[in-house]
PDB file of C-alpha atoms in Angstrom:
ATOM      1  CA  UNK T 239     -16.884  -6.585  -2.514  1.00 71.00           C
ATOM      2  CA  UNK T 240     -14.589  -5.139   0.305  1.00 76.00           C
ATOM      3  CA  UNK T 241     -14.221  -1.047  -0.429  1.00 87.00           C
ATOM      4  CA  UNK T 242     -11.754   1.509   1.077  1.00 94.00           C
ATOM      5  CA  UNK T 243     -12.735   5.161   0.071  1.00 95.00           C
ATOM      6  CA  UNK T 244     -10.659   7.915   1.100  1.00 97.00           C
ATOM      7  CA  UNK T 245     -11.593  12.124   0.716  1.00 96.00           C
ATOM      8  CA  UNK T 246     -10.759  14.223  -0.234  1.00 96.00           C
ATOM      9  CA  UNK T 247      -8.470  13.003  -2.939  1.00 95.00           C
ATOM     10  CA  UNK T 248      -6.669  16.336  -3.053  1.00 95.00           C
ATOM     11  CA  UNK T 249      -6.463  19.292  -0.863  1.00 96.00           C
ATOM     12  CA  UNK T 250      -4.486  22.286  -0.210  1.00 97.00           C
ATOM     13  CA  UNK T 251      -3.678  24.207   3.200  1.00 97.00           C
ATOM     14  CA  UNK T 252      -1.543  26.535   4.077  1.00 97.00           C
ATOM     15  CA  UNK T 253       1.157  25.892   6.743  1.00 97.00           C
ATOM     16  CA  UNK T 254      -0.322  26.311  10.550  1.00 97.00           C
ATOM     17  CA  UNK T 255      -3.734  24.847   9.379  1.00 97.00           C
ATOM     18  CA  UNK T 256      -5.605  21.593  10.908  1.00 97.00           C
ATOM     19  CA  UNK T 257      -6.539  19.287   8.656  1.00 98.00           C
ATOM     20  CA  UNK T 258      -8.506  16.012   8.819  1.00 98.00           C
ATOM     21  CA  UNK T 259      -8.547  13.086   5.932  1.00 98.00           C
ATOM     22  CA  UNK T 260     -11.455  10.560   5.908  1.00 98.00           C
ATOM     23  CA  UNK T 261     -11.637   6.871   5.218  1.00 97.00           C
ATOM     24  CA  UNK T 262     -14.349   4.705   5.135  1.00 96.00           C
ATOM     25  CA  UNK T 263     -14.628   1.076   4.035  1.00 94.00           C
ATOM     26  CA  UNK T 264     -16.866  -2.158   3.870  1.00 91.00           C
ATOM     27  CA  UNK T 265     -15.233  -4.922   4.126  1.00 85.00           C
ATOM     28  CA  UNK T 266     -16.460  -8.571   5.360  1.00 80.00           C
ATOM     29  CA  UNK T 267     -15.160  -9.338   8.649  1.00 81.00           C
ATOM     30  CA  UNK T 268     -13.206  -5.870   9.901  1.00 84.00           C
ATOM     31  CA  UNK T 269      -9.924  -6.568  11.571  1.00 84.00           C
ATOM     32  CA  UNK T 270      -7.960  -3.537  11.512  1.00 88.00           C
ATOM     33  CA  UNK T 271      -7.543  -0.190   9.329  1.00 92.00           C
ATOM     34  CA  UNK T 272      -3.842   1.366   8.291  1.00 93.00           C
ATOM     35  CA  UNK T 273      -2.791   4.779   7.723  1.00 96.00           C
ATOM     36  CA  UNK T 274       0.396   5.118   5.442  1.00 96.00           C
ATOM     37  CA  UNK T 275       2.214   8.401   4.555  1.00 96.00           C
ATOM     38  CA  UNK T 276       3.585   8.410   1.235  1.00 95.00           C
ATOM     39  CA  UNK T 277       5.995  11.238   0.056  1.00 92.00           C
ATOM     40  CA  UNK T 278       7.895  10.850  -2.849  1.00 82.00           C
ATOM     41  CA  UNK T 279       8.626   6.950  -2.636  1.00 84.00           C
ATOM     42  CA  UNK T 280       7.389   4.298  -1.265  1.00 91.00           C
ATOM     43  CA  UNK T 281       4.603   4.470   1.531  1.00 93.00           C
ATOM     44  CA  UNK T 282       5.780   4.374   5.349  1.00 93.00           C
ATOM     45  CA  UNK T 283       3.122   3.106   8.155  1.00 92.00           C
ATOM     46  CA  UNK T 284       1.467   5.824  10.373  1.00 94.00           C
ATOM     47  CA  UNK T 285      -1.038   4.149  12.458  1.00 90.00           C
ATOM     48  CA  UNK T 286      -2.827   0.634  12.705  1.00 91.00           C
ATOM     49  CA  UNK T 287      -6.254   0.620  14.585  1.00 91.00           C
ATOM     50  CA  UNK T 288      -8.062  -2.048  15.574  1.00 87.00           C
ATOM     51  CA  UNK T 289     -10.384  -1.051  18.943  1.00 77.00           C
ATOM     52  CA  UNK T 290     -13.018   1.380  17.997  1.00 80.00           C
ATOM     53  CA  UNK T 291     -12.523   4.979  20.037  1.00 78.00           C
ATOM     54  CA  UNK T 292      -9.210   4.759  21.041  1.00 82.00           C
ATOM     55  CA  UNK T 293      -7.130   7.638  19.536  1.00 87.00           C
ATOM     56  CA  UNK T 294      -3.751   6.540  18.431  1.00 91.00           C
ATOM     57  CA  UNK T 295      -1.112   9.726  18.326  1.00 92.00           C
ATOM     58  CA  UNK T 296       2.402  10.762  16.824  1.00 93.00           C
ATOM     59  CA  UNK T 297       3.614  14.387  17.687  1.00 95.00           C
ATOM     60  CA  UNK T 298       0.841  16.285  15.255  1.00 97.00           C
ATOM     61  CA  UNK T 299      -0.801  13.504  13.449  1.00 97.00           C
ATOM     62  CA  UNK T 300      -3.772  11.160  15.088  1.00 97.00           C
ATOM     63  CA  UNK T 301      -5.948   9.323  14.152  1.00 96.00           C
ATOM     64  CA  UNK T 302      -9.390   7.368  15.752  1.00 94.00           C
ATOM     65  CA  UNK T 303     -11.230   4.980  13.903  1.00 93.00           C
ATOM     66  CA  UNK T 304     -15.551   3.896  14.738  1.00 91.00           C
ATOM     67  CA  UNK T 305     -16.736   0.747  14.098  1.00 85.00           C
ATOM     68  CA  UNK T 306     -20.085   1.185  14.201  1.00 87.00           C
ATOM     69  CA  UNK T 307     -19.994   3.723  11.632  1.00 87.00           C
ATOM     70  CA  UNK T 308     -17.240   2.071   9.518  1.00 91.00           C
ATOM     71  CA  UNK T 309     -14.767   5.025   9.147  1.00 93.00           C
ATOM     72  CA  UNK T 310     -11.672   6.512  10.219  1.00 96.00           C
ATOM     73  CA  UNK T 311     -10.251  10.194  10.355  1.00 97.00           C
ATOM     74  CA  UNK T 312      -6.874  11.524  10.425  1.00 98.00           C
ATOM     75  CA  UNK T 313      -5.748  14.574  11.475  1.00 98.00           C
ATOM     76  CA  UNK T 314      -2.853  16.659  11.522  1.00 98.00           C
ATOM     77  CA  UNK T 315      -2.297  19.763  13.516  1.00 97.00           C
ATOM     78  CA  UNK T 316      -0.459  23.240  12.862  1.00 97.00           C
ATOM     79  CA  UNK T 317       0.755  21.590   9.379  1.00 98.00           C
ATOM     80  CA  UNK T 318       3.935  21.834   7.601  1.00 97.00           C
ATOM     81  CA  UNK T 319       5.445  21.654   4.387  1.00 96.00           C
ATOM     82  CA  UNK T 320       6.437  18.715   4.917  1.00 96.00           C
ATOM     83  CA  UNK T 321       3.333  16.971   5.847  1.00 97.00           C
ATOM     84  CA  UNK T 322       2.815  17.811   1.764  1.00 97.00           C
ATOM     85  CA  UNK T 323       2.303  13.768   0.644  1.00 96.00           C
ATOM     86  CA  UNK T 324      -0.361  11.296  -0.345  1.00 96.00           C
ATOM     87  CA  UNK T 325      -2.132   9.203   2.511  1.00 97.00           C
ATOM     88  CA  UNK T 326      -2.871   5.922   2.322  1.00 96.00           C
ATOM     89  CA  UNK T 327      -5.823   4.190   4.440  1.00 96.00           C
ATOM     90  CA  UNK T 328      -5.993   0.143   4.138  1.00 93.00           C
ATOM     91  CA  UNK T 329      -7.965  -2.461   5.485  1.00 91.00           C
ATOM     92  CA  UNK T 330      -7.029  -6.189   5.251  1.00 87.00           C
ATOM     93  CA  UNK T 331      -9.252  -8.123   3.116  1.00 82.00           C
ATOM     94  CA  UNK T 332     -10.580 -11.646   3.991  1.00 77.00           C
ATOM     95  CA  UNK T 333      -7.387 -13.209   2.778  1.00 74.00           C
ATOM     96  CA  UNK T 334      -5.677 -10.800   4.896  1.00 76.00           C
ATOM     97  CA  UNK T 335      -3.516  -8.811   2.693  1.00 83.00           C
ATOM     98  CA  UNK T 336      -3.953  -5.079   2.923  1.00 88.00           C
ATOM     99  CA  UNK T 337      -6.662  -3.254   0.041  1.00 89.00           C
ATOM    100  CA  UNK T 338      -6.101   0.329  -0.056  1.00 93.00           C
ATOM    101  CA  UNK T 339      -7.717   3.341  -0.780  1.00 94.00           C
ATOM    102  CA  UNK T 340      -6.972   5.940  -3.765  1.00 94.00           C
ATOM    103  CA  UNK T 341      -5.237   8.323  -1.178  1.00 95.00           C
ATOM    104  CA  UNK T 342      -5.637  11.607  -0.047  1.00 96.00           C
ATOM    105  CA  UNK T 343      -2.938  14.142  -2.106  1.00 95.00           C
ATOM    106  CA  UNK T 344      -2.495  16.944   0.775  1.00 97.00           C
ATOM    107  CA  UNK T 345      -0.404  19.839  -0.540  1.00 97.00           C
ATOM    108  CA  UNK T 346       0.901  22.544   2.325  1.00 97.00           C
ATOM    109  CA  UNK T 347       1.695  25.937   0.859  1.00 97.00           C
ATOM    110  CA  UNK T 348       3.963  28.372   2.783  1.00 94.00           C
TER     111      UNK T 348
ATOM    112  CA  UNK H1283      21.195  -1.926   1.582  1.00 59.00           C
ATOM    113  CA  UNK H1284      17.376  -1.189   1.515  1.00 67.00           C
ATOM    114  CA  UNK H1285      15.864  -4.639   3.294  1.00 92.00           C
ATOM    115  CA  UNK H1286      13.249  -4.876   0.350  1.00 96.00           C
ATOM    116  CA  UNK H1287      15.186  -4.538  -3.031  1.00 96.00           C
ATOM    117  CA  UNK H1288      13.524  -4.065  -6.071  1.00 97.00           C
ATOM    118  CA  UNK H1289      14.666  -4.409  -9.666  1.00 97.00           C
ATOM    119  CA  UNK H1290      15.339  -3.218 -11.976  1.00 97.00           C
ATOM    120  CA  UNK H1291      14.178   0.698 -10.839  1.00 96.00           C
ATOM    121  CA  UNK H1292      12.828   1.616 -14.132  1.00 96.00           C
ATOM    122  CA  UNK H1293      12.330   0.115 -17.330  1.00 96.00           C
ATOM    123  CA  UNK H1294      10.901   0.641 -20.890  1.00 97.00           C
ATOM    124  CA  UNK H1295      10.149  -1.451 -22.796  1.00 96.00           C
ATOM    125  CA  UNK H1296       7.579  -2.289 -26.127  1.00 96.00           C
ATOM    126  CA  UNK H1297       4.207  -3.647 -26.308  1.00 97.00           C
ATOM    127  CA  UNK H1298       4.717  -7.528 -26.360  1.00 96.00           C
ATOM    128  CA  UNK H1299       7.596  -7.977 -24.612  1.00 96.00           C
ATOM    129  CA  UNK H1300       7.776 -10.051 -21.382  1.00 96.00           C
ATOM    130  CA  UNK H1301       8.852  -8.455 -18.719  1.00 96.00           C
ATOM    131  CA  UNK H1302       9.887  -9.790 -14.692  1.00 97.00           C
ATOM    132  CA  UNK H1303      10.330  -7.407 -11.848  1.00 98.00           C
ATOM    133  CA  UNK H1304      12.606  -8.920  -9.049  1.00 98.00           C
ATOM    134  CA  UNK H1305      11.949  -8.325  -5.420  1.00 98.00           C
ATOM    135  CA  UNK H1306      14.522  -9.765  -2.724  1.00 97.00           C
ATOM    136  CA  UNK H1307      13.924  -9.062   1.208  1.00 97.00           C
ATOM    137  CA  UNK H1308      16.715  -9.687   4.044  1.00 95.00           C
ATOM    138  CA  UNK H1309      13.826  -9.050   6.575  1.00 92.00           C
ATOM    139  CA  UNK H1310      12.840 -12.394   7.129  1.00 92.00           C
ATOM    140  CA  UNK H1311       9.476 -11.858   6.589  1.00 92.00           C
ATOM    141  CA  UNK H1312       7.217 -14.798   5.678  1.00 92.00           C
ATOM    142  CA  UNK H1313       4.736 -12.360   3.636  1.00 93.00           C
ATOM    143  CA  UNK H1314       5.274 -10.648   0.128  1.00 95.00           C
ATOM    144  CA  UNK H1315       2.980  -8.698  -2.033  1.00 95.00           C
ATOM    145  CA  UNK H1316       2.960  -7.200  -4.868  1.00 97.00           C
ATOM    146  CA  UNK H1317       1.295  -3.735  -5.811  1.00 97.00           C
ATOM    147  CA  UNK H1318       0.454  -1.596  -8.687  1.00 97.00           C
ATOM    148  CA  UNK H1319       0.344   2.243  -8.383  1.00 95.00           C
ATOM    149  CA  UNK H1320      -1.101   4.949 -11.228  1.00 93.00           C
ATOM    150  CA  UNK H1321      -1.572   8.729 -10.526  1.00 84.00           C
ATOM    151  CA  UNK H1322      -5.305   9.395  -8.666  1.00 81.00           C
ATOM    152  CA  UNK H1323      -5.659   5.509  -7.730  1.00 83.00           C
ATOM    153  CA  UNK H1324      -3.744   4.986  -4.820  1.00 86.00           C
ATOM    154  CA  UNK H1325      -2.157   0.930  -4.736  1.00 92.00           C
ATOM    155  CA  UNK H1326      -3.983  -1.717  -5.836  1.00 93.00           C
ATOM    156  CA  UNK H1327      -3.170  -5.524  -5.176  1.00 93.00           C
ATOM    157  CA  UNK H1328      -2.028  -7.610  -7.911  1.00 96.00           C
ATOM    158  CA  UNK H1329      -0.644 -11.357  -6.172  1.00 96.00           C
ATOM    159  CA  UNK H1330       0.374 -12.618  -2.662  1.00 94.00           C
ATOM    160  CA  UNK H1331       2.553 -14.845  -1.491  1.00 95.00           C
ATOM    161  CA  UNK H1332       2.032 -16.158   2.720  1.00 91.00           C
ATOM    162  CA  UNK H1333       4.287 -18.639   2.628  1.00 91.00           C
ATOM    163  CA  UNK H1334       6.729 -20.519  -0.674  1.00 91.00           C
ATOM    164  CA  UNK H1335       4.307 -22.686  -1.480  1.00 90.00           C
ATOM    165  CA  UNK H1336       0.950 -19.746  -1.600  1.00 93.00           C
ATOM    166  CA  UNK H1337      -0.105 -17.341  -4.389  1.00 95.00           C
ATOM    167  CA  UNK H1338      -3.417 -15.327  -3.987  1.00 94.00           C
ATOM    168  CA  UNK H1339      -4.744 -13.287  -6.666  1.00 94.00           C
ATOM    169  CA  UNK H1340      -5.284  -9.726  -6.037  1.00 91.00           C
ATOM    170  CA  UNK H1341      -7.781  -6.958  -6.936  1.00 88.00           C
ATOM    171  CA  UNK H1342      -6.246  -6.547 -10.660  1.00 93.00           C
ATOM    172  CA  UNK H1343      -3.867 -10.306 -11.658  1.00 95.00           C
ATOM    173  CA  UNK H1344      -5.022 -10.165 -15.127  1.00 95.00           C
ATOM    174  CA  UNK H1345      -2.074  -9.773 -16.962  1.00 95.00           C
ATOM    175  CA  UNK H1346       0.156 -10.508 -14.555  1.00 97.00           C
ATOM    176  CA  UNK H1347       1.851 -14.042 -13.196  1.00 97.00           C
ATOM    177  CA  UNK H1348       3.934 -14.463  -9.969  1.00 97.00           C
ATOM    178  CA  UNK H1349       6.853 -17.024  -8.712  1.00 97.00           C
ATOM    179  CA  UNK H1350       7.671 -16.901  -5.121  1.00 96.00           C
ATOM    180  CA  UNK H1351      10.883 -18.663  -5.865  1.00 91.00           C
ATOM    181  CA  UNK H1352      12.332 -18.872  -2.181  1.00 94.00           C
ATOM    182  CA  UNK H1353      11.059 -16.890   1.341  1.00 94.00           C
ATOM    183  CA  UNK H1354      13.571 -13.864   0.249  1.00 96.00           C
ATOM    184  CA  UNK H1355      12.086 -13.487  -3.135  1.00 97.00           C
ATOM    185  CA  UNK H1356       9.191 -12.923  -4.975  1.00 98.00           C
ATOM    186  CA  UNK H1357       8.878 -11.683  -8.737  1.00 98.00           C
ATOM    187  CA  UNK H1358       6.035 -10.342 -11.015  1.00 98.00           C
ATOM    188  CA  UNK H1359       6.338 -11.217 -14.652  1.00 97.00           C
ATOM    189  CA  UNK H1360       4.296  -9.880 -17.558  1.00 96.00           C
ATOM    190  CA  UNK H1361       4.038 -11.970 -20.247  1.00 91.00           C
ATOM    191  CA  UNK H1362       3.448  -9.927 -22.865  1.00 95.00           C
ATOM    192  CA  UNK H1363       3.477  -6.343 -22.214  1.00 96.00           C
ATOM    193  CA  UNK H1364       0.648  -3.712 -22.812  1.00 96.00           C
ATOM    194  CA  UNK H1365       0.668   0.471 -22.510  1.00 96.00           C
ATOM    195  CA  UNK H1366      -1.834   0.199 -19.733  1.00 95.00           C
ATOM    196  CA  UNK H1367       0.474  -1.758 -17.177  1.00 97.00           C
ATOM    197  CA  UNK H1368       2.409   1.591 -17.574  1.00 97.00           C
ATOM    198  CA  UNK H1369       2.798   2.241 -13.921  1.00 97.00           C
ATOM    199  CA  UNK H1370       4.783   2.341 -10.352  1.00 97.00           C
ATOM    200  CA  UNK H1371       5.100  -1.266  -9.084  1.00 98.00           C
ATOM    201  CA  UNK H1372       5.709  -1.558  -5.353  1.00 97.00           C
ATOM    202  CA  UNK H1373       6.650  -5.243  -3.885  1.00 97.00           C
ATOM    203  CA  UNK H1374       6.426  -5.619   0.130  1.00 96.00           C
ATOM    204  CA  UNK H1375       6.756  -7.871   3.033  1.00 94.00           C
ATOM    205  CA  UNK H1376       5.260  -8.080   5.925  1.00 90.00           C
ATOM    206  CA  UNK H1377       5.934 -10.697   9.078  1.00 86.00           C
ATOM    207  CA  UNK H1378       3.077 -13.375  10.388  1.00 79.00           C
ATOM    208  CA  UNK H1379       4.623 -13.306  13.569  1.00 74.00           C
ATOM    209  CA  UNK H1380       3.630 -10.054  14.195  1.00 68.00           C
ATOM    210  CA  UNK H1381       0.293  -9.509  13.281  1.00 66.00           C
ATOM    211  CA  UNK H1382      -2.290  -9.116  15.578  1.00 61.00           C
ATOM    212  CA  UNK H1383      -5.486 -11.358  15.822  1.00 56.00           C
ATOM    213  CA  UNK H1384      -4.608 -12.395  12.196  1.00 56.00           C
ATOM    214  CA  UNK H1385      -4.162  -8.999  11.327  1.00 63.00           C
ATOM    215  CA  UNK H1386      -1.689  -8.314   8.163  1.00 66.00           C
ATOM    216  CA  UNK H1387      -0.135  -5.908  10.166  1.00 73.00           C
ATOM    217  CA  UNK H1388       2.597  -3.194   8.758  1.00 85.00           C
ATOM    218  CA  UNK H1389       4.061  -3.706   5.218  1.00 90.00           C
ATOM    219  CA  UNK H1390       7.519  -3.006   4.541  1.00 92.00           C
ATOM    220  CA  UNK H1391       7.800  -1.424   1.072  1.00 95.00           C
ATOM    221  CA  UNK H1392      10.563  -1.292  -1.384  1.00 96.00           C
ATOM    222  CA  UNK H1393      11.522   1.763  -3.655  1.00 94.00           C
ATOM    223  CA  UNK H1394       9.377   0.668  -6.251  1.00 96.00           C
ATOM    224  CA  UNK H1395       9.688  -0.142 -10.240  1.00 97.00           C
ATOM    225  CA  UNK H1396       9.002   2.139 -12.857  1.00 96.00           C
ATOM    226  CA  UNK H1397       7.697   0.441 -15.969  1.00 97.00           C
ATOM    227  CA  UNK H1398       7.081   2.087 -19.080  1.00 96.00           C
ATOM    228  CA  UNK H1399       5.314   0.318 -22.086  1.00 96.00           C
ATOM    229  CA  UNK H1400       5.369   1.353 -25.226  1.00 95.00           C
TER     230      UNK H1400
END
């Protein structure tokens, strides 16, 4: 059965902090892993990864994923208030439609 | 106008009643899902719909039917209501054309539906 396991579920920073979310799955046949950022509506796409190593970047947020160990991280840099949201990792599953995780909840205080 | 459309946004309604979200796209996307969101358990796949004529089950169909009645529109019906399918209902597309080695790709979400059962 094809997992996607995401932790923390919840965490709380305070603004200027690093923080780094982890996802791991098992799924039959890996094709490619998705990070979504969801803030109060509905989720908006981060980062796709498909090549193992390769660090895929957006102003503060990146992410990397490894194969071999069957996980990927994303981290944010010198956070903000309103990096406060749930993230999302997914992974396609053999019929190719995206299984997620059960999110991260990442609250930034002032 | 929002290029995934969902409706209606909320709704309550009583045990036992049958219920149909709508979902209409102007994307052109080929691809439609439908997802079910509660608190702590992130979203979790109900049906899928490739093409007109293809419906997958998801993780969690029980309970649930599907009609992809043209490429712009997909609904979600439940035929007779229950308190547990209480919940945030997301429908999204995403576009063949642009996935990548068979890759689903990016979904496009809508606002989302929030159902209520009594």
């Amino acid at each position: 059965e094809d997992k996607v396991v995401q932790s923390p579920l919840s965490l709380v920073v305070h603004e200027g902090d690093t923080v780094t979310l982890n996802c791991s799955y098992e799924v039959t046949n890996f094709r490619s892993l998705l990070w979504y950022k969801q803030e109060k509506k509905a989720p908006t796409f981060l980062f796709m990864l498909t090549s193992s190593g390769i660090e895929k970047k957006s102003g503060r947020l990146s992410s990397i994923l490894d194969k071999k160990e069957l996980f990927s991280i994303l981290n944010i840099t010198a956070t903000q208030t309103g990096d406060s949201a749930i993230y999302l990792c997914a992974v396609p599953n053999s019929g190719y439609a995206l299984n997620f995780g059960k999110g991260t909840s990442l609250l930034v205080t002032p | 106008d929002a290029d995934v459309t969902q409706t209606p946004r909320n709704r309550i309604t009583k045990t036992g009643k049958r219920i149909m979200l709508e979902c209409s796209q102007t994307k052109g996307h080929d691809r439609m899902y439908w997802y079910r969101q509660d608190p702590g358990l992130g979203l979790q796949l109900i049906y899928y719909s490739f093409d007109v004529k293809d419906i997958n089950k998801g993780e969690i169909s029980d309970g649930y039917s599907v009609s992809r009645q043209a490429q712009a529109k997909f609904s979600l019906s439940l035929e007779s209501a229950i308190p547990n399918q209480t919940a945030l209902y997301f429908c999204a597309t995403s576009d063949s054309s642009r996935s990548v080695a068979g890759n689903t790709g990016e979904l496009f979400f809508g606002e989302g539906s929030r159902l209520t059962v009594l």
